[in-house]
CSV table of C-alpha atoms in Angstrom, one decimal:
chain,number,residue,atom,x,y,z
A,6,MET,CA,-42.1,27.4,-15.5
A,7,ALA,CA,-38.5,28.1,-16.5
A,8,MET,CA,-37.8,31.1,-18.6
A,9,ASN,CA,-34.9,31.6,-21.0
A,10,THR,CA,-33.2,34.8,-19.8
A,11,ALA,CA,-29.6,34.1,-20.7
A,12,PRO,CA,-27.7,32.2,-23.4
A,13,ARG,CA,-27.4,28.5,-22.5
A,14,ASP,CA,-24.8,25.9,-23.4
A,15,VAL,CA,-26.8,23.3,-25.3
A,16,LEU,CA,-25.5,20.0,-26.6
A,17,VAL,CA,-27.5,18.3,-29.4
A,18,ILE,CA,-26.6,14.7,-30.0
A,19,GLY,CA,-27.1,13.7,-33.6
A,20,GLY,CA,-30.2,14.7,-35.6
A,21,ASN,CA,-28.8,17.7,-37.5
A,22,ARG,CA,-31.2,17.1,-40.4
A,23,TYR,CA,-35.0,17.5,-40.7
A,24,VAL,CA,-36.3,18.2,-37.2
A,25,GLY,CA,-32.8,18.5,-35.7
A,26,LYS,CA,-31.6,21.2,-38.0
A,27,ARG,CA,-34.7,23.3,-37.3
A,28,LEU,CA,-34.2,22.9,-33.6
A,29,ILE,CA,-30.6,23.9,-33.9
A,30,ALA,CA,-31.6,27.0,-35.9
A,31,ARG,CA,-34.1,28.0,-33.1
A,32,LEU,CA,-31.4,27.6,-30.4
A,33,LEU,CA,-28.9,29.6,-32.3
A,34,ALA,CA,-31.5,32.4,-33.1
A,35,ALA,CA,-32.2,32.6,-29.3
A,36,GLY,CA,-28.5,33.2,-28.7
A,37,ASP,CA,-27.7,29.8,-27.2
A,38,ARG,CA,-24.2,28.3,-27.5
A,39,VAL,CA,-24.9,25.1,-29.4
A,40,THR,CA,-22.6,22.1,-29.8
A,41,VAL,CA,-23.6,19.3,-32.1
A,42,LEU,CA,-22.2,15.8,-31.4
A,43,ASN,CA,-22.1,13.2,-34.1
A,44,ARG,CA,-19.7,10.7,-35.8
A,45,GLY,CA,-18.5,13.3,-38.3
A,46,SER,CA,-20.6,11.9,-41.2
A,47,SER,CA,-22.3,15.2,-41.8
A,48,PRO,CA,-21.4,18.9,-41.2
A,49,VAL,CA,-23.2,20.9,-38.6
A,50,PRO,CA,-25.1,24.1,-39.2
A,51,PRO,CA,-23.1,27.4,-39.3
A,52,GLY,CA,-22.8,28.9,-35.9
A,53,ALA,CA,-22.8,25.6,-34.0
A,54,ALA,CA,-19.6,24.0,-32.6
A,55,HIS,CA,-18.9,20.4,-33.6
A,56,VAL,CA,-17.7,17.5,-31.5
A,57,VAL,CA,-17.0,14.2,-33.3
A,58,ALA,CA,-17.6,11.0,-31.3
A,59,ASP,CA,-19.5,7.8,-31.5
A,60,ARG,CA,-22.3,8.0,-28.8
A,61,ASN,CA,-22.1,4.2,-28.5
A,62,ASP,CA,-18.4,4.3,-27.4
A,63,GLU,CA,-18.5,5.4,-23.7
A,64,ARG,CA,-14.8,6.1,-23.4
A,65,ALA,CA,-14.6,8.0,-26.7
A,66,LEU,CA,-17.7,10.0,-25.7
A,67,THR,CA,-16.3,10.9,-22.3
A,68,GLU,CA,-12.9,11.9,-23.8
A,69,ALA,CA,-14.6,14.0,-26.5
A,70,LEU,CA,-16.6,16.0,-24.0
A,71,ALA,CA,-13.4,16.6,-21.9
A,72,GLY,CA,-15.2,17.5,-18.7
A,73,ARG,CA,-17.6,20.0,-20.3
A,74,THR,CA,-21.0,20.7,-18.8
A,75,PHE,CA,-24.2,21.8,-20.5
A,76,ASP,CA,-27.4,23.5,-19.4
A,77,VAL,CA,-29.4,21.3,-21.7
A,78,VAL,CA,-28.7,18.1,-23.6
A,79,VAL,CA,-31.1,17.2,-26.5
A,80,ASP,CA,-30.6,13.6,-27.5
A,81,GLN,CA,-32.1,13.1,-31.0
A,82,VAL,CA,-30.7,9.6,-31.6
A,83,CYS,CA,-31.2,7.5,-28.5
A,84,TYR,CA,-32.8,4.2,-29.7
A,85,THR,CA,-31.8,1.6,-27.2
A,86,PRO,CA,-31.3,1.0,-23.4
A,87,ARG,CA,-27.6,0.5,-24.0
A,88,GLN,CA,-27.3,3.9,-25.5
A,89,ALA,CA,-29.4,5.4,-22.6
A,90,GLU,CA,-27.2,3.6,-20.0
A,91,THR,CA,-24.0,5.1,-21.7
A,92,ALA,CA,-25.6,8.6,-21.7
A,93,ARG,CA,-26.8,8.2,-18.1
A,94,ARG,CA,-23.3,7.6,-16.9
A,95,VAL,CA,-21.5,10.1,-19.2
A,96,PHE,CA,-23.9,13.0,-18.4
A,97,ALA,CA,-24.4,12.4,-14.7
A,98,GLY,CA,-23.6,15.7,-13.1
A,99,ARG,CA,-22.9,17.3,-16.5
A,100,THR,CA,-26.3,18.8,-17.3
A,101,GLY,CA,-29.2,20.4,-15.7
A,102,ARG,CA,-31.7,19.0,-18.2
A,103,TYR,CA,-31.7,16.0,-20.5
A,104,LEU,CA,-34.2,15.9,-23.3
A,105,MET,CA,-34.7,12.6,-25.1
A,106,THR,CA,-36.6,12.5,-28.4
A,107,SER,CA,-38.9,9.5,-28.1
A,108,THR,CA,-41.8,8.4,-30.2
A,109,VAL,CA,-45.5,7.5,-30.5
A,110,GLU,CA,-44.2,4.0,-31.2
A,111,VAL,CA,-43.8,3.4,-27.4
A,112,TYR,CA,-47.6,2.8,-27.5
A,113,GLY,CA,-47.3,0.4,-30.4
A,114,HIS,CA,-48.1,-2.7,-28.4
A,115,LEU,CA,-51.4,-1.2,-27.1
A,116,ASP,CA,-54.8,-1.1,-28.8
A,117,ALA,CA,-56.9,1.7,-27.6
A,118,VAL,CA,-60.1,3.4,-28.8
A,119,ALA,CA,-59.1,6.9,-27.6
A,120,PRO,CA,-55.9,9.0,-27.7
A,121,LEU,CA,-53.5,7.6,-25.1
A,122,PRO,CA,-52.1,9.7,-22.2
A,123,GLU,CA,-48.5,9.4,-21.0
A,124,SER,CA,-49.6,7.2,-18.1
A,125,ALA,CA,-50.5,4.4,-20.6
A,126,VAL,CA,-46.8,3.6,-20.7
A,127,ASP,CA,-45.0,4.4,-17.4
A,128,PRO,CA,-41.3,4.0,-18.0
A,129,ARG,CA,-40.7,3.3,-14.3
A,130,THR,CA,-42.5,-0.1,-14.8
A,131,VAL,CA,-40.9,-1.1,-18.1
A,132,THR,CA,-38.5,-4.0,-17.9
A,133,VAL,CA,-35.0,-3.3,-19.3
A,134,ASP,CA,-33.0,-6.0,-21.1
A,135,PRO,CA,-29.7,-4.6,-22.4
A,136,GLU,CA,-28.6,-8.1,-23.5
A,137,LEU,CA,-31.0,-8.2,-26.4
A,138,PRO,CA,-29.3,-7.8,-29.8
A,139,TRP,CA,-29.7,-4.0,-29.9
A,140,ALA,CA,-26.6,-3.6,-32.1
A,141,ASP,CA,-28.3,-5.6,-34.9
A,142,PRO,CA,-30.0,-3.0,-37.3
A,143,GLU,CA,-32.6,-5.5,-38.4
A,144,PHE,CA,-33.6,-6.4,-34.8
A,145,LEU,CA,-33.7,-2.7,-33.8
A,146,ASP,CA,-35.8,-1.8,-36.8
A,147,ARG,CA,-38.4,-4.5,-35.9
A,148,HIS,CA,-38.3,-3.4,-32.2
A,149,TYR,CA,-38.1,0.3,-32.6
A,150,GLY,CA,-40.9,1.1,-30.1
A,151,GLU,CA,-39.5,-1.4,-27.5
A,152,GLY,CA,-36.0,0.1,-27.8
A,153,LYS,CA,-37.4,3.6,-27.1
A,154,ARG,CA,-39.5,2.3,-24.2
A,155,GLN,CA,-36.5,0.7,-22.6
A,156,ALA,CA,-34.4,3.8,-23.2
A,157,GLU,CA,-37.0,5.9,-21.4
A,158,ALA,CA,-37.0,3.4,-18.6
A,159,VAL,CA,-33.2,3.8,-18.1
A,160,PHE,CA,-33.5,7.5,-17.8
A,161,ALA,CA,-36.5,7.2,-15.5
A,162,ALA,CA,-34.4,5.1,-13.1
A,163,SER,CA,-31.6,7.7,-13.1
A,164,ASP,CA,-30.9,10.9,-11.3
A,165,LEU,CA,-30.7,12.9,-14.5
A,166,PRO,CA,-33.5,15.6,-14.7
A,167,HIS,CA,-35.0,14.2,-17.9
A,168,VAL,CA,-37.8,14.6,-20.3
A,169,SER,CA,-39.0,12.0,-22.9
A,170,VAL,CA,-40.8,13.7,-25.8
A,171,ARG,CA,-43.0,11.2,-27.4
A,172,VAL,CA,-43.3,12.6,-31.0
A,173,ALA,CA,-46.3,11.9,-33.2
A,174,HIS,CA,-45.9,11.0,-36.9
A,175,VAL,CA,-44.1,14.0,-38.5
A,176,LEU,CA,-45.1,15.5,-41.8
A,177,GLY,CA,-44.0,18.5,-43.9
A,178,GLY,CA,-40.9,20.1,-45.2
A,179,THR,CA,-39.3,19.8,-48.6
A,180,ASP,CA,-36.6,17.7,-46.9
A,181,ASP,CA,-38.9,15.0,-45.6
A,182,PHE,CA,-36.6,12.0,-46.2
A,183,THR,CA,-39.0,9.2,-45.2
A,184,GLY,CA,-40.7,8.9,-48.6
A,185,ARG,CA,-44.0,8.2,-47.0
A,186,LEU,CA,-46.1,10.8,-48.8
A,187,ARG,CA,-44.3,10.2,-52.0
A,188,HIS,CA,-45.4,6.6,-51.7
A,189,TYR,CA,-49.0,7.8,-52.1
A,190,ALA,CA,-48.1,10.3,-54.8
A,191,ASP,CA,-46.5,7.6,-56.9
A,192,ARG,CA,-49.4,5.3,-56.6
A,193,ILE,CA,-51.9,8.0,-57.4
A,194,MET,CA,-49.9,9.1,-60.5
A,195,THR,CA,-49.6,5.5,-61.8
A,196,GLY,CA,-53.0,4.2,-60.8
A,197,THR,CA,-51.5,1.6,-58.5
A,198,PRO,CA,-53.8,0.4,-55.6
A,199,VAL,CA,-52.9,1.4,-52.1
A,200,ALA,CA,-52.5,-1.6,-49.7
A,201,VAL,CA,-54.5,-1.1,-46.5
A,202,PRO,CA,-55.8,-3.3,-43.7
A,203,PRO,CA,-59.6,-4.2,-43.5
A,204,VAL,CA,-60.0,-1.2,-41.2
A,205,SER,CA,-57.5,1.7,-41.3
A,206,HIS,CA,-57.5,3.4,-37.9
A,207,PRO,CA,-56.6,7.1,-37.4
A,208,ALA,CA,-53.5,8.5,-35.9
A,209,THR,CA,-52.1,11.8,-34.6
A,210,TYR,CA,-49.5,13.9,-36.5
A,211,ILE,CA,-47.3,16.9,-36.1
A,212,HIS,CA,-45.8,19.3,-38.6
A,213,VAL,CA,-42.0,19.4,-38.7
A,214,GLU,CA,-41.9,23.1,-37.8
A,215,GLU,CA,-44.2,22.5,-34.8
A,216,ILE,CA,-42.2,19.7,-33.3
A,217,ALA,CA,-39.0,21.8,-33.6
A,218,ASP,CA,-41.0,24.6,-31.8
A,219,PHE,CA,-42.0,22.1,-29.2
A,220,LEU,CA,-38.5,20.7,-28.5
A,221,PHE,CA,-37.1,24.3,-28.3
A,222,TRP,CA,-39.9,25.1,-25.8
A,223,ALA,CA,-39.4,22.0,-23.8
A,224,ALA,CA,-35.7,22.6,-23.5
A,225,GLY,CA,-36.4,25.8,-21.7
A,226,GLU,CA,-39.0,24.5,-19.2
A,227,ASP,CA,-38.5,22.6,-16.0
A,228,PHE,CA,-41.1,19.7,-16.1
A,229,THR,CA,-39.8,16.2,-16.2
A,230,GLY,CA,-41.0,12.8,-17.4
A,231,PRO,CA,-42.8,11.7,-20.6
A,232,VAL,CA,-44.8,14.2,-22.6
A,233,ASN,CA,-46.8,13.6,-25.8
A,234,ALA,CA,-46.2,16.0,-28.7
A,235,ALA,CA,-49.0,15.9,-31.3
A,236,SER,CA,-51.2,18.4,-33.1
A,237,HIS,CA,-54.9,18.4,-32.4
A,238,GLY,CA,-57.0,16.1,-34.5
A,239,GLU,CA,-56.6,12.8,-36.1
A,240,LEU,CA,-56.1,11.6,-39.7
A,241,THR,CA,-56.8,8.3,-41.5
A,242,VAL,CA,-54.8,7.0,-44.5
A,243,GLY,CA,-57.9,8.1,-46.5
A,244,ASP,CA,-57.5,11.7,-45.3
A,245,LEU,CA,-53.9,11.7,-46.3
A,246,CYS,CA,-54.6,10.2,-49.8
A,247,THR,CA,-57.3,12.9,-50.3
A,248,ALA,CA,-54.8,15.6,-49.5
A,249,VAL,CA,-52.2,14.1,-51.8
A,250,ALA,CA,-54.7,13.7,-54.7
A,251,THR,CA,-55.9,17.2,-54.2
A,252,ARG,CA,-52.3,18.5,-54.4
A,253,LEU,CA,-51.7,16.5,-57.6
A,254,GLY,CA,-55.1,17.3,-59.2
A,255,ALA,CA,-55.7,13.6,-59.6
A,256,PRO,CA,-58.4,11.1,-58.6
A,257,GLU,CA,-58.1,9.4,-55.3
A,258,PRO,CA,-56.4,6.0,-55.4
A,259,GLU,CA,-58.1,2.6,-55.2
A,260,PHE,CA,-57.6,0.8,-51.9
A,261,LYS,CA,-56.6,-2.8,-51.9
A,262,ARG,CA,-57.6,-4.4,-48.6
A,263,THR,CA,-55.7,-7.3,-47.1
A,264,GLU,CA,-56.9,-9.6,-44.4
A,265,SER,CA,-53.5,-11.1,-43.5
A,266,GLU,CA,-51.6,-9.3,-40.8
A,267,ALA,CA,-48.4,-10.7,-42.3
A,268,THR,CA,-49.0,-8.7,-45.5
A,269,GLU,CA,-47.3,-5.3,-45.5
A,270,VAL,CA,-49.6,-2.3,-45.9
A,271,SER,CA,-48.9,1.3,-46.9
A,272,PRO,CA,-47.3,3.9,-44.6
A,273,PHE,CA,-49.8,5.4,-42.1
A,274,ALA,CA,-52.4,2.6,-42.8
A,275,PHE,CA,-52.6,1.5,-39.2
A,276,ARG,CA,-54.2,-1.7,-37.9
A,277,ARG,CA,-54.8,0.0,-34.5
A,278,HIS,CA,-55.7,3.4,-33.2
A,279,TYR,CA,-52.5,5.3,-33.1
A,280,ALA,CA,-53.4,8.6,-31.4
A,281,MET,CA,-51.9,10.4,-28.4
A,282,ASP,CA,-53.5,12.7,-25.8
A,283,ASN,CA,-51.6,16.0,-25.9
A,284,SER,CA,-53.3,17.6,-22.8
A,285,ARG,CA,-50.3,17.3,-20.5
A,286,ALA,CA,-48.2,19.5,-22.8
A,287,GLU,CA,-51.0,22.0,-23.2
A,288,ARG,CA,-51.5,22.2,-19.4
A,289,LEU,CA,-47.8,22.9,-19.1
A,290,GLY,CA,-48.1,25.8,-21.5
A,291,PHE,CA,-47.6,24.7,-25.1
A,292,THR,CA,-50.4,25.4,-27.6
A,293,PHE,CA,-50.7,23.0,-30.5
A,294,SER,CA,-52.2,23.7,-33.9
A,295,ASP,CA,-54.9,21.6,-35.6
A,296,VAL,CA,-53.6,19.0,-38.1
A,297,ARG,CA,-56.2,19.9,-40.7
A,298,GLU,CA,-55.0,23.5,-40.8
A,299,TRP,CA,-51.5,22.6,-41.8
A,300,LEU,CA,-52.0,19.3,-43.7
A,301,PRO,CA,-52.4,20.9,-47.2
A,302,LYS,CA,-49.2,23.0,-46.6
A,303,ALA,CA,-47.3,19.9,-45.5
A,304,VAL,CA,-48.3,17.9,-48.5
A,305,SER,CA,-47.5,20.8,-50.9
A,306,GLU,CA,-44.0,21.1,-49.3
A,307,THR,CA,-43.1,17.5,-49.5
A,308,LEU,CA,-44.5,17.0,-53.0
A,309,SER,CA,-43.1,20.2,-54.4
A,310,SER,CA,-41.3,18.3,-57.1
A,311,TYR,CA,-44.4,16.7,-58.5
């Protein structure tokens, strides 16, 4: 295993809020020299250098980096094979380690009864189609998992020493911008039913601080390939609603079940088992917490204004 013994030059692409800002704070606290690359739409944390460029513009990205090299690149905003192809070309020979933040959604097309290992989606076997309308936000939103799968496949076919961190559903923090737990809080407070499928399957989760710890740890290791990042244990939408109701001191909500797959259901109300096997990461040396240990804290943080 690699050990951090000297300050590193680390480039973080995008993601300087929520998980990203926590990762940057950890890198700076470790003495690393951190550069954040984004389009200039938001400031970077104090102590980090700033490079302004559009990661989709290969020429502008190359010029902005001006021949610089990095020990580690952490790519927080790679969503498509086109973006991965640009990164593969720009960073070839520029970094000793490329860390792409991927997602549990790469398994979204599968239906399993047990937590899935990384081998369930081998990026080396994924077909890449850069001609799909990846620049269309609506298309990308509908094909988020496929975009990440194909981005992983591009890196897997390259010579970059790369890692794809498949992140479980993230909870916690007062700055959770997704609104998913607030969705339940609002319904509990107003007595509005929660829309769920006939059977709501469980999923794996990770606290925002734990995934920041994981990314910091993974940046300093030397393993490659896909790796699942999820706390131990699984939760159903009912478990989440119980935790929210307990935080609010209110009765649990009524569930409204819908048979039609075309009908939208509430966040985290999954029609399929959505869990990942985290044993590879643990064998490599990372120790995960248990989701039920931190769930009340996460709910309290996110719903602090209620």
